[in-house]
Amino acid sequence: MIANKFVSNPSLDEMPRVADVVIIGGGPAGTAALWAIERAAPGTKTVLIEKSDRLGAGSSLASLENFRTCWPAVCLAKQMRRSVDVFRNADEYLGEGATHSIALKQRGYLFCAFNQAQADLLKADVRRLHEIGLNHIEFLDANEVAYRFGWVGSQVIAAKYDPIAGWLDSNALIYKFAQNAHSAQILLGIQEVEITVDHDCVIGVTTPNGFIATSKVVIATGASARKVGRTAGVDLPIVLRPRQSFTTGWRHVEFPEDGPMVIGAAPYPHVRPEAQAGAIFGWEYTWHNKHVGPEYGTNLAHDAMIDPLYPPISLKDPRFPSMVLALLARQFGHKEGQGFGDTRYLRGISHNIGYYVYRDESIAYYVDEQGEKHPYMSERSLIDVHPQVNGLYLSVAHAGHGIMSAPAAGEILASKVLGQSLAEPEYADFGFEATWVDYDEGVL
Ligand SMILES: Cc1cc2nc3c(=O)[nH]c(=O)nc-3n(C[C@H](O)[C@H](O)[C@H](O)COP(=O)(O)OP(=O)(O)OC[C@H]3O[C@@H](n4cnc5c(N)ncnc54)[C@H](O)[C@@H]3O)c2cc1C
């Protein structure tokens, strides 16, 4: 067995010449694939290539690091259940000490309703979730919310509660995946990669540091996946939407340290405690592409980008933190100076941005009775072999849940790469051919 090895900007001598599988991209998707291949076929010679000088240098840096189990589409529900199982048994799956490192906090997700229509929607959600076996998800009426979470205030008249949900340290998770892929070599700081294809078959990966011969390559480069795909002569069917988050060093005293992730009503601002005294906020607000030129392929039809702008800092909306706080204050009935209306939240903010990567309209649509196609914003990632190039695999389009779904996403990818059957039949829904599945649409 080769010792697990990290090499930064390797010399020609340090470069592996051959590999069974090369994975490009060292975020949650790529490192989970590395880990899962090792578990499914120990000793497989894998090489992971990361552009940055560290792993997890993409969207995970801006993420809230949350996970939840309440997914109404069966494939997603199964993917998250399996992944949470890995998180909860981290020492077993990710090596001794992993439980401590990933610092799992299962404090729940509380989706709040402020009027009867919203309460009815949450009740219908819970009904659907129970139908597919997620019986741990609870509908809480006003009394129950007041009893368990009285500090949210009397504006909240009902809630949906996922008690298994929570958050973890995503950077530690990524490194645990990598460290536990015992046969892997990890190459950091590789600035350019090209997938070399001959007669529609992958034959290797070319980098400025040297060539690696391989018949199997996995693209797991998040928002840069299209660019890497083009080197193999294919145009990957994904689009990008910038998403923001911010962390504060302060939190109003009523919001307890052991409180859950709290999600407001539409347009769904959300917040959870961070560290001892702070909080982390998000809001998937509709992004307008006015700041980005056509060279990034912005397209009004799907309000998304084709190629990423790096670094994405210029896409940050400086009003974002105050807008999220104002939304939360309004929904929870906090006046100026109270709760989310307290300006202390705005001091010392760390404002972050990254991309959500989605399937594009060519692989996420439903067909109506007249045979007309209707694109929709699918939550399903794309984990499959490419239909046109033998040996080219993808683990992309992990939208806003690529951390919470990483273990199962890695296992699905490993099954495809190793030619093994899928652990769950519904995992086929992450393939190219599944253009639509029930209940797979824009959920937080
Ligand atoms: C604001 C925000 C909040 C979020 N909150 C959550 C959350 O609470 N929970 C959750 O599960 N998910 C969340 N996400 C989503 C999550 O971060 C992504 O789904 C996840 O990071 C996708 O993983 P990935 O490995 O596909 O891509 P990335 O994380 O983007 O990683 C891609 C990696 O590939 C590398 N790379 C890029 N190009 C190349 C190249 N040419 N060669 C080699 N390497 C390359 C990058 O440096 C990077 O390390 C959030 C995202 C954002 C932006």
Short mmCIF file of C-alpha atoms and ligand atoms in Angstrom, two decimals:
data_model
loop_
_atom_site.label_atom_id
_atom_site.label_comp_id
_atom_site.label_asym_id
_atom_site.label_seq_id
_atom_site.Cartn_x
_atom_site.Cartn_y
_atom_site.Cartn_z
CA MET A 1 0.00 0.00 0.00
CA ILE A 2 1.30 3.45 -0.91
CA ALA A 3 1.34 5.85 2.01
CA ASN A 4 -1.24 8.59 1.70
CA LYS A 5 0.79 11.49 0.36
CA PHE A 6 0.26 15.21 -0.08
CA VAL A 7 2.67 16.91 -2.49
CA SER A 8 2.57 20.58 -3.28
CA ASN A 9 3.54 21.71 -6.79
CA PRO A 10 5.28 18.37 -7.50
CA SER A 11 8.42 18.12 -9.59
CA LEU A 12 8.44 15.81 -12.61
CA ASP A 13 10.11 13.15 -10.44
CA GLU A 14 7.40 13.45 -7.79
CA MET A 15 4.57 13.17 -10.30
CA PRO A 16 2.82 9.81 -10.48
CA ARG A 17 3.13 8.43 -14.04
CA VAL A 18 0.05 6.26 -13.96
CA ALA A 19 -3.15 5.92 -11.94
CA ASP A 20 -6.29 3.80 -11.93
CA VAL A 21 -8.40 6.91 -11.37
CA VAL A 22 -7.54 10.63 -11.40
CA ILE A 23 -9.91 12.95 -9.56
CA ILE A 24 -9.73 16.63 -10.43
CA GLY A 25 -10.86 19.00 -7.65
CA GLY A 26 -10.27 18.70 -3.90
CA GLY A 27 -13.55 20.03 -2.49
CA PRO A 28 -16.18 17.92 -0.70
CA ALA A 29 -17.13 16.10 -3.94
CA GLY A 30 -13.60 15.17 -5.02
CA THR A 31 -12.28 14.14 -1.61
CA ALA A 32 -15.44 12.13 -0.83
CA ALA A 33 -14.99 10.31 -4.15
CA LEU A 34 -11.39 9.50 -3.19
CA TRP A 35 -12.50 8.15 0.20
CA ALA A 36 -15.37 6.13 -1.22
CA ILE A 37 -13.28 4.51 -3.97
CA GLU A 38 -10.75 3.41 -1.36
CA ARG A 39 -13.51 1.94 0.82
CA ALA A 40 -15.20 0.13 -2.06
CA ALA A 41 -11.98 -1.16 -3.67
CA PRO A 42 -9.05 -0.85 -1.27
CA GLY A 43 -5.72 -0.37 -2.99
CA THR A 44 -7.12 1.33 -6.10
CA LYS A 45 -4.39 3.71 -7.20
CA THR A 46 -6.05 7.12 -7.08
CA VAL A 47 -4.57 10.58 -7.63
CA LEU A 48 -6.35 13.77 -6.63
CA ILE A 49 -5.35 17.01 -8.35
CA GLU A 50 -6.19 20.29 -6.64
CA LYS A 51 -5.45 23.69 -8.12
CA SER A 52 -5.08 25.51 -4.83
CA ASP A 53 -2.38 24.92 -2.24
CA ARG A 54 -5.04 23.50 0.09
CA LEU A 55 -8.08 21.25 -0.15
CA GLY A 56 -11.58 22.71 0.06
CA ALA A 57 -10.74 25.94 -1.74
CA GLY A 58 -14.07 26.35 -3.53
CA SER A 59 -17.64 27.06 -2.49
CA SER A 60 -17.30 25.25 0.82
CA LEU A 61 -15.35 28.27 2.08
CA ALA A 62 -18.54 30.37 1.98
CA SER A 63 -20.86 27.66 3.20
CA LEU A 64 -22.95 27.49 6.38
CA GLU A 65 -21.77 23.86 6.80
CA ASN A 66 -25.28 22.70 7.65
CA PHE A 67 -26.99 19.39 7.08
CA ARG A 68 -30.59 18.25 7.26
CA THR A 69 -32.56 15.12 6.55
CA CYS A 70 -35.93 16.60 5.51
CA TRP A 71 -35.78 16.22 1.72
CA PRO A 72 -39.06 15.49 -0.07
CA ALA A 73 -37.44 13.88 -3.17
CA VAL A 74 -36.66 10.26 -2.34
CA CYS A 75 -33.21 10.20 -3.97
CA LEU A 76 -32.12 13.26 -1.96
CA ALA A 77 -33.67 11.95 1.26
CA LYS A 78 -31.73 8.68 0.88
CA GLN A 79 -28.53 10.50 -0.03
CA MET A 80 -28.74 12.68 3.09
CA ARG A 81 -29.76 9.82 5.40
CA ARG A 82 -26.71 7.83 4.34
CA SER A 83 -24.43 10.86 4.65
CA VAL A 84 -25.70 11.74 8.12
CA ASP A 85 -25.10 8.12 9.10
CA VAL A 86 -21.45 8.58 8.12
CA PHE A 87 -21.21 11.88 10.07
CA ARG A 88 -22.75 10.29 13.16
CA ASN A 89 -20.33 7.38 13.02
CA ALA A 90 -17.35 9.39 11.90
CA ASP A 91 -14.72 7.40 13.81
CA GLU A 92 -15.85 4.23 12.09
CA TYR A 93 -15.99 5.70 8.58
CA LEU A 94 -13.39 8.44 8.64
CA GLY A 95 -10.80 7.14 11.09
CA GLU A 96 -10.17 7.47 14.78
CA GLY A 97 -10.57 11.01 16.06
CA ALA A 98 -12.85 12.05 13.18
CA THR A 99 -15.86 12.53 15.45
CA HIS A 100 -13.89 15.05 17.44
CA SER A 101 -12.47 16.75 14.31
CA ILE A 102 -15.70 17.25 12.39
CA ALA A 103 -17.36 18.66 15.54
CA LEU A 104 -20.86 17.52 14.62
CA LYS A 105 -23.61 19.56 16.24
CA GLN A 106 -27.10 18.09 15.91
CA ARG A 107 -29.15 21.06 17.02
CA GLY A 108 -31.95 20.77 14.49
CA TYR A 109 -33.56 22.93 11.81
CA LEU A 110 -36.63 24.98 12.69
CA PHE A 111 -38.67 26.18 9.67
CA CYS A 112 -41.00 28.91 10.93
CA ALA A 113 -44.50 29.94 9.84
CA PHE A 114 -45.91 33.38 10.64
CA ASN A 115 -49.41 33.00 9.18
CA GLN A 116 -51.94 30.26 8.51
CA ALA A 117 -51.05 29.83 4.82
CA GLN A 118 -47.40 29.27 5.71
CA ALA A 119 -48.39 26.88 8.52
CA ASP A 120 -50.52 24.89 6.06
CA LEU A 121 -47.56 24.64 3.69
CA LEU A 122 -45.32 23.31 6.45
CA LYS A 123 -48.00 20.83 7.49
CA ALA A 124 -48.24 19.56 3.90
CA ASP A 125 -44.42 19.27 3.78
CA VAL A 126 -44.42 17.19 6.94
CA ARG A 127 -47.17 14.95 5.53
CA ARG A 128 -45.08 14.30 2.42
CA LEU A 129 -41.96 13.62 4.48
CA HIS A 130 -43.86 11.10 6.63
CA GLU A 131 -45.15 9.42 3.46
CA ILE A 132 -41.58 8.65 2.42
CA GLY A 133 -40.62 7.37 5.86
CA LEU A 134 -39.11 10.49 7.43
CA ASN A 135 -41.28 10.14 10.52
CA HIS A 136 -38.85 11.99 12.76
CA ILE A 137 -39.78 15.32 11.12
CA GLU A 138 -42.31 17.10 13.33
CA PHE A 139 -45.01 19.66 12.76
CA LEU A 140 -45.14 21.94 15.81
CA ASP A 141 -48.22 24.02 16.55
CA ALA A 142 -48.03 27.42 18.29
CA ASN A 143 -48.10 25.92 21.80
CA GLU A 144 -45.39 23.41 21.01
CA VAL A 145 -43.17 26.08 19.42
CA ALA A 146 -43.66 28.28 22.49
CA TYR A 147 -42.91 25.38 24.83
CA ARG A 148 -39.75 24.21 23.07
CA PHE A 149 -38.45 27.38 21.44
CA GLY A 150 -40.18 30.20 23.28
CA TRP A 151 -37.32 32.57 22.53
CA VAL A 152 -38.33 32.73 18.82
CA GLY A 153 -41.28 34.86 19.94
CA SER A 154 -45.02 34.90 19.48
CA GLN A 155 -44.94 35.78 15.76
CA VAL A 156 -44.13 32.14 15.03
CA ILE A 157 -47.45 30.29 14.90
CA ALA A 158 -46.19 26.90 13.68
CA ALA A 159 -42.99 25.16 12.61
CA LYS A 160 -41.51 22.18 10.84
CA TYR A 161 -38.71 20.67 12.89
CA ASP A 162 -35.91 18.36 11.77
CA PRO A 163 -34.25 17.16 14.99
CA ILE A 164 -31.46 15.25 13.22
CA ALA A 165 -30.21 18.28 11.30
CA GLY A 166 -27.24 20.37 12.35
CA TRP A 167 -23.81 21.49 11.23
CA LEU A 168 -20.20 20.42 11.23
CA ASP A 169 -16.67 21.52 10.36
CA SER A 170 -16.56 21.08 6.58
CA ASN A 171 -12.83 21.69 6.30
CA ALA A 172 -12.12 18.91 8.80
CA LEU A 173 -14.52 16.63 6.91
CA ILE A 174 -12.71 17.26 3.60
CA TYR A 175 -9.31 16.51 5.17
CA LYS A 176 -10.65 13.37 6.88
CA PHE A 177 -11.90 12.08 3.52
CA ALA A 178 -8.47 12.68 2.01
CA GLN A 179 -6.47 11.26 4.90
CA ASN A 180 -8.53 8.09 4.92
CA ALA A 181 -7.98 7.35 1.26
CA HIS A 182 -4.87 5.35 2.12
CA SER A 183 -3.84 4.51 -1.43
CA ALA A 184 -4.26 8.05 -2.74
CA GLN A 185 -1.71 10.60 -3.80
CA ILE A 186 -2.81 14.18 -3.42
CA LEU A 187 -1.24 16.81 -5.64
CA LEU A 188 -1.79 20.42 -4.59
CA GLY A 189 -1.01 23.61 -6.49
CA ILE A 190 -1.47 22.14 -9.99
CA GLN A 191 -2.43 25.24 -11.93
CA GLU A 192 -3.73 23.76 -15.17
CA VAL A 193 -5.13 20.38 -16.10
CA GLU A 194 -6.20 19.00 -19.41
CA ILE A 195 -7.97 15.73 -19.85
CA THR A 196 -6.42 13.90 -22.75
CA VAL A 197 -8.87 11.96 -24.89
CA ASP A 198 -8.19 9.67 -27.82
CA HIS A 199 -10.97 8.22 -29.96
CA ASP A 200 -13.57 9.19 -27.32
CA CYS A 201 -11.64 7.43 -24.55
CA VAL A 202 -9.81 9.09 -21.66
CA ILE A 203 -6.10 8.26 -21.84
CA GLY A 204 -4.64 10.61 -19.26
CA VAL A 205 -4.30 13.99 -17.65
CA THR A 206 -1.79 16.58 -18.80
CA THR A 207 -0.48 19.16 -16.33
CA PRO A 208 2.47 21.59 -16.37
CA ASN A 209 4.03 19.25 -13.78
CA GLY A 210 3.81 16.14 -15.97
CA PHE A 211 1.46 13.63 -17.58
CA ILE A 212 -0.49 10.95 -15.70
CA ALA A 213 -1.70 8.03 -17.78
CA THR A 214 -5.15 6.82 -16.73
CA SER A 215 -8.32 5.51 -18.31
CA LYS A 216 -10.64 7.09 -15.71
CA VAL A 217 -10.95 10.75 -14.77
CA VAL A 218 -13.47 12.33 -12.41
CA ILE A 219 -14.34 16.02 -12.77
CA ALA A 220 -15.19 17.42 -9.32
CA THR A 221 -14.15 21.03 -9.74
CA GLY A 222 -17.41 22.67 -8.70
CA ALA A 223 -18.02 25.95 -10.53
CA SER A 224 -15.01 25.33 -12.82
CA ALA A 225 -16.29 22.01 -14.08
CA ARG A 226 -17.35 23.30 -17.49
CA LYS A 227 -13.88 24.69 -18.12
CA VAL A 228 -12.24 21.38 -17.25
CA GLY A 229 -14.84 19.47 -19.27
CA ARG A 230 -14.01 21.50 -22.37
CA THR A 231 -10.46 20.09 -22.31
CA ALA A 232 -12.07 16.68 -22.88
CA GLY A 233 -14.12 18.13 -25.74
CA VAL A 234 -17.46 18.19 -23.89
CA ASP A 235 -19.71 20.99 -22.72
CA LEU A 236 -21.07 20.09 -19.30
CA PRO A 237 -24.76 20.91 -18.69
CA ILE A 238 -24.38 23.07 -15.59
CA VAL A 239 -25.06 26.68 -14.57
CA LEU A 240 -23.83 28.77 -11.64
CA ARG A 241 -25.59 31.08 -9.22
CA PRO A 242 -23.58 33.18 -6.77
CA ARG A 243 -24.74 32.82 -3.16
CA GLN A 244 -23.71 34.80 -0.11
CA SER A 245 -23.39 34.26 3.61
CA PHE A 246 -22.03 36.26 6.51
CA THR A 247 -20.76 35.59 9.98
CA THR A 248 -21.10 37.90 12.94
CA GLY A 249 -19.18 37.86 16.20
CA TRP A 250 -22.28 38.83 18.16
CA ARG A 251 -25.71 37.27 18.67
CA HIS A 252 -28.70 38.60 20.65
CA VAL A 253 -28.86 36.96 24.07
CA GLU A 254 -32.29 35.39 23.57
CA PHE A 255 -30.88 33.24 20.73
CA PRO A 256 -29.22 30.44 22.72
CA GLU A 257 -25.94 28.78 21.86
CA ASP A 258 -27.69 25.41 21.66
CA GLY A 259 -30.47 26.80 19.44
CA PRO A 260 -31.26 25.24 16.05
CA MET A 261 -30.80 26.66 12.58
CA VAL A 262 -33.80 28.98 12.22
CA ILE A 263 -35.40 29.46 8.81
CA GLY A 264 -37.88 32.27 8.21
CA ALA A 265 -40.75 32.12 5.75
CA ALA A 266 -40.41 33.02 2.04
CA PRO A 267 -37.93 34.34 0.90
CA TYR A 268 -36.34 32.17 3.59
CA PRO A 269 -33.62 34.12 5.40
CA HIS A 270 -31.85 31.76 7.79
CA VAL A 271 -29.46 31.88 10.70
CA ARG A 272 -27.81 29.67 13.26
CA PRO A 273 -25.51 30.17 16.22
CA GLU A 274 -21.82 30.18 15.31
CA ALA A 275 -19.10 29.63 17.88
CA GLN A 276 -20.06 30.82 21.36
CA ALA A 277 -21.23 34.33 20.79
CA GLY A 278 -21.74 34.72 17.04
CA ALA A 279 -24.10 33.72 14.26
CA ILE A 280 -23.96 32.75 10.60
CA PHE A 281 -26.60 33.92 8.14
CA GLY A 282 -27.72 33.01 4.64
CA TRP A 283 -30.42 33.82 2.15
CA GLU A 284 -30.77 32.35 -1.33
CA TYR A 285 -32.11 35.56 -2.75
CA THR A 286 -32.68 35.95 -6.46
CA TRP A 287 -29.47 37.08 -7.93
CA HIS A 288 -29.52 39.62 -10.73
CA ASN A 289 -26.80 39.34 -13.28
CA LYS A 290 -26.33 43.04 -13.91
CA HIS A 291 -22.74 43.07 -12.62
CA VAL A 292 -21.48 40.33 -14.87
CA GLY A 293 -20.65 40.73 -18.52
CA PRO A 294 -21.72 38.43 -21.34
CA GLU A 295 -18.25 36.87 -21.41
CA TYR A 296 -19.38 34.80 -18.42
CA GLY A 297 -22.30 33.51 -20.42
CA THR A 298 -24.97 35.19 -18.33
CA ASN A 299 -28.30 34.29 -19.65
CA LEU A 300 -31.50 36.04 -18.72
CA ALA A 301 -33.46 32.90 -19.48
CA HIS A 302 -32.06 31.09 -16.46
CA ASP A 303 -30.62 34.00 -14.48
CA ALA A 304 -27.36 32.16 -14.08
CA MET A 305 -23.74 32.16 -15.20
CA ILE A 306 -22.01 29.64 -17.38
CA ASP A 307 -18.42 30.30 -16.33
CA PRO A 308 -17.29 31.53 -12.93
CA LEU A 309 -15.75 34.87 -12.25
CA TYR A 310 -12.77 34.39 -9.90
CA PRO A 311 -12.47 35.66 -7.30
CA PRO A 312 -16.24 36.27 -7.11
CA ILE A 313 -15.83 39.19 -4.70
CA SER A 314 -17.19 41.74 -7.20
CA LEU A 315 -20.48 39.81 -7.21
CA LYS A 316 -21.00 40.43 -3.50
CA ASP A 317 -23.89 42.72 -2.74
CA PRO A 318 -22.72 44.97 0.12
CA ARG A 319 -26.34 45.39 1.20
CA PHE A 320 -26.71 41.65 1.74
CA PRO A 321 -26.08 41.53 5.52
CA SER A 322 -28.42 44.40 6.31
CA MET A 323 -31.10 43.01 3.99
CA VAL A 324 -31.01 39.59 5.65
CA LEU A 325 -31.16 41.13 9.13
CA ALA A 326 -34.04 43.39 8.11
CA LEU A 327 -35.97 40.44 6.69
CA LEU A 328 -35.46 38.41 9.85
CA ALA A 329 -36.33 41.35 12.11
CA ARG A 330 -39.53 41.97 10.15
CA GLN A 331 -40.62 38.34 10.16
CA PHE A 332 -39.84 37.78 13.85
CA GLY A 333 -41.34 41.11 14.86
CA HIS A 334 -38.15 42.66 16.24
CA LYS A 335 -38.23 46.44 16.36
CA GLU A 336 -35.18 48.62 15.78
CA GLY A 337 -32.56 47.83 18.39
CA GLN A 338 -34.18 44.49 19.31
CA GLY A 339 -33.15 40.95 18.34
CA PHE A 340 -32.22 40.85 14.63
CA GLY A 341 -32.86 44.61 14.55
CA ASP A 342 -29.88 45.25 16.83
CA THR A 343 -27.09 47.08 14.95
CA ARG A 344 -24.45 45.19 16.94
CA TYR A 345 -24.98 42.42 14.37
CA LEU A 346 -23.44 44.68 11.74
CA ARG A 347 -20.11 45.09 13.53
CA GLY A 348 -17.14 43.04 12.37
CA ILE A 349 -19.00 41.03 9.76
CA SER A 350 -17.24 38.46 7.59
CA HIS A 351 -19.17 38.47 4.30
CA ASN A 352 -18.57 35.52 1.96
CA ILE A 353 -19.62 34.42 -1.49
CA GLY A 354 -19.40 31.25 -3.53
CA TYR A 355 -21.28 29.51 -6.31
CA TYR A 356 -24.14 27.09 -6.23
CA VAL A 357 -23.76 24.81 -9.24
CA TYR A 358 -26.96 23.41 -10.78
CA ARG A 359 -28.03 21.15 -13.63
CA ASP A 360 -28.94 23.31 -16.63
CA GLU A 361 -32.18 23.21 -18.58
CA SER A 362 -30.96 20.40 -20.87
CA ILE A 363 -31.00 17.84 -18.02
CA ALA A 364 -33.62 19.29 -15.62
CA TYR A 365 -37.04 19.60 -17.17
CA TYR A 366 -40.45 18.00 -17.17
CA VAL A 367 -42.60 17.36 -20.19
CA ASP A 368 -46.26 18.38 -20.13
CA GLU A 369 -49.18 16.57 -21.77
CA GLN A 370 -48.64 18.52 -24.99
CA GLY A 371 -45.06 17.26 -25.11
CA GLU A 372 -43.61 20.65 -24.25
CA LYS A 373 -40.47 20.80 -22.09
CA HIS A 374 -40.45 22.95 -18.94
CA PRO A 375 -37.06 23.56 -17.32
CA TYR A 376 -36.96 23.74 -13.53
CA MET A 377 -34.33 24.40 -10.88
CA SER A 378 -33.36 20.89 -9.84
CA GLU A 379 -31.69 20.13 -6.53
CA ARG A 380 -30.16 16.92 -7.87
CA SER A 381 -26.44 16.75 -8.46
CA LEU A 382 -25.02 15.09 -11.55
CA ILE A 383 -23.03 11.99 -10.65
CA ASP A 384 -22.48 9.80 -13.65
CA VAL A 385 -20.23 8.71 -16.47
CA HIS A 386 -20.31 11.12 -19.41
CA PRO A 387 -22.35 9.60 -22.25
CA GLN A 388 -19.88 10.68 -24.97
CA VAL A 389 -16.44 10.01 -23.50
CA ASN A 390 -15.45 6.61 -22.12
CA GLY A 391 -13.82 6.94 -18.75
CA LEU A 392 -15.00 10.50 -18.04
CA TYR A 393 -16.97 10.75 -14.78
CA LEU A 394 -18.62 13.72 -13.10
CA SER A 395 -19.55 14.64 -9.56
CA VAL A 396 -20.90 18.15 -10.03
CA ALA A 397 -23.97 20.36 -9.50
CA HIS A 398 -24.14 19.87 -5.76
CA ALA A 399 -26.14 23.10 -5.46
CA GLY A 400 -26.46 24.21 -1.81
CA HIS A 401 -25.92 20.83 -0.21
CA GLY A 402 -22.55 19.50 -1.41
CA ILE A 403 -21.21 19.17 2.12
CA MET A 404 -24.18 17.42 3.68
CA SER A 405 -24.47 15.00 0.75
CA ALA A 406 -20.74 14.39 0.25
CA PRO A 407 -20.36 10.89 1.75
CA ALA A 408 -23.22 9.39 -0.28
CA ALA A 409 -22.25 11.39 -3.38
CA GLY A 410 -18.76 9.88 -3.08
CA GLU A 411 -20.21 6.40 -2.77
CA ILE A 412 -22.48 6.86 -5.81
CA LEU A 413 -19.52 8.07 -7.84
CA ALA A 414 -17.39 5.15 -6.62
CA SER A 415 -20.08 2.66 -7.72
CA LYS A 416 -20.09 4.18 -11.20
CA VAL A 417 -16.29 4.28 -11.51
CA LEU A 418 -15.86 0.73 -10.22
CA GLY A 419 -18.79 -0.69 -12.19
CA GLN A 420 -20.58 -1.78 -9.00
CA SER A 421 -24.33 -1.63 -8.50
CA LEU A 422 -25.83 1.41 -6.79
CA ALA A 423 -26.59 1.05 -3.06
CA GLU A 424 -30.10 2.46 -3.65
CA PRO A 425 -32.09 2.23 -6.90
CA GLU A 426 -33.09 5.91 -6.56
CA TYR A 427 -29.43 6.90 -6.88
CA ALA A 428 -29.94 6.45 -10.64
CA ASP A 429 -31.77 9.80 -10.38
CA PHE A 430 -28.40 11.53 -10.16
CA GLY A 431 -27.59 10.36 -13.68
CA PHE A 432 -27.81 12.16 -17.04
CA GLU A 433 -30.91 10.31 -18.09
CA ALA A 434 -33.12 11.31 -15.16
CA THR A 435 -34.30 14.72 -16.31
CA TRP A 436 -37.09 14.99 -13.76
CA VAL A 437 -38.04 13.48 -10.39
CA ASP A 438 -40.97 14.21 -8.14
CA TYR A 439 -40.51 16.86 -5.39
CA ASP A 440 -37.12 17.92 -6.76
CA GLU A 441 -37.39 21.65 -6.84
CA GLY A 442 -35.81 24.64 -5.10
CA VAL A 443 -36.04 23.79 -1.42
CA LEU A 444 -33.78 25.34 1.18
C1 LIG B 1 -23.22 30.76 0.64
C2 LIG B 1 -23.18 29.28 0.57
C3 LIG B 1 -23.75 28.53 1.60
C4 LIG B 1 -23.73 27.12 1.54
N1 LIG B 1 -24.22 26.40 2.59
C5 LIG B 1 -24.16 25.04 2.56
C6 LIG B 1 -24.60 24.27 3.68
O1 LIG B 1 -25.03 24.81 4.70
N2 LIG B 1 -24.52 22.93 3.60
C7 LIG B 1 -24.05 22.28 2.47
O2 LIG B 1 -24.03 21.06 2.44
N3 LIG B 1 -23.61 23.00 1.41
C8 LIG B 1 -23.65 24.35 1.43
N4 LIG B 1 -23.21 25.07 0.37
C9 LIG B 1 -22.89 24.37 -0.89
C10 LIG B 1 -21.54 23.70 -0.84
O3 LIG B 1 -20.55 24.61 -0.43
C11 LIG B 1 -21.24 23.16 -2.26
O4 LIG B 1 -22.32 22.35 -2.69
C12 LIG B 1 -19.98 22.32 -2.23
O5 LIG B 1 -18.87 23.09 -1.80
C13 LIG B 1 -19.70 21.75 -3.63
O6 LIG B 1 -18.58 20.92 -3.53
P1 LIG B 1 -17.67 20.63 -4.80
O7 LIG B 1 -16.56 19.77 -4.32
O8 LIG B 1 -18.53 20.19 -5.93
O9 LIG B 1 -17.11 22.08 -5.25
P2 LIG B 1 -16.21 23.14 -4.47
O10 LIG B 1 -16.48 23.13 -3.02
O11 LIG B 1 -16.34 24.42 -5.20
O12 LIG B 1 -14.74 22.56 -4.66
C14 LIG B 1 -14.11 22.51 -5.93
C15 LIG B 1 -12.61 22.31 -5.73
O13 LIG B 1 -12.02 22.14 -7.02
C16 LIG B 1 -10.86 22.96 -7.12
N5 LIG B 1 -10.63 23.29 -8.53
C17 LIG B 1 -11.30 24.18 -9.31
N6 LIG B 1 -10.78 24.19 -10.55
C18 LIG B 1 -9.79 23.28 -10.56
C19 LIG B 1 -8.88 22.81 -11.56
N7 LIG B 1 -8.89 23.30 -12.80
N8 LIG B 1 -7.97 21.87 -11.23
C20 LIG B 1 -7.95 21.36 -9.97
N9 LIG B 1 -8.76 21.77 -8.97
C21 LIG B 1 -9.67 22.70 -9.28
C22 LIG B 1 -11.20 24.17 -6.25
O14 LIG B 1 -10.02 24.86 -5.86
C23 LIG B 1 -11.93 23.52 -5.08
O15 LIG B 1 -11.04 23.09 -4.07
C24 LIG B 1 -23.16 26.46 0.42
C25 LIG B 1 -22.57 27.21 -0.62
C26 LIG B 1 -22.57 28.61 -0.55
C27 LIG B 1 -21.92 29.37 -1.64
#
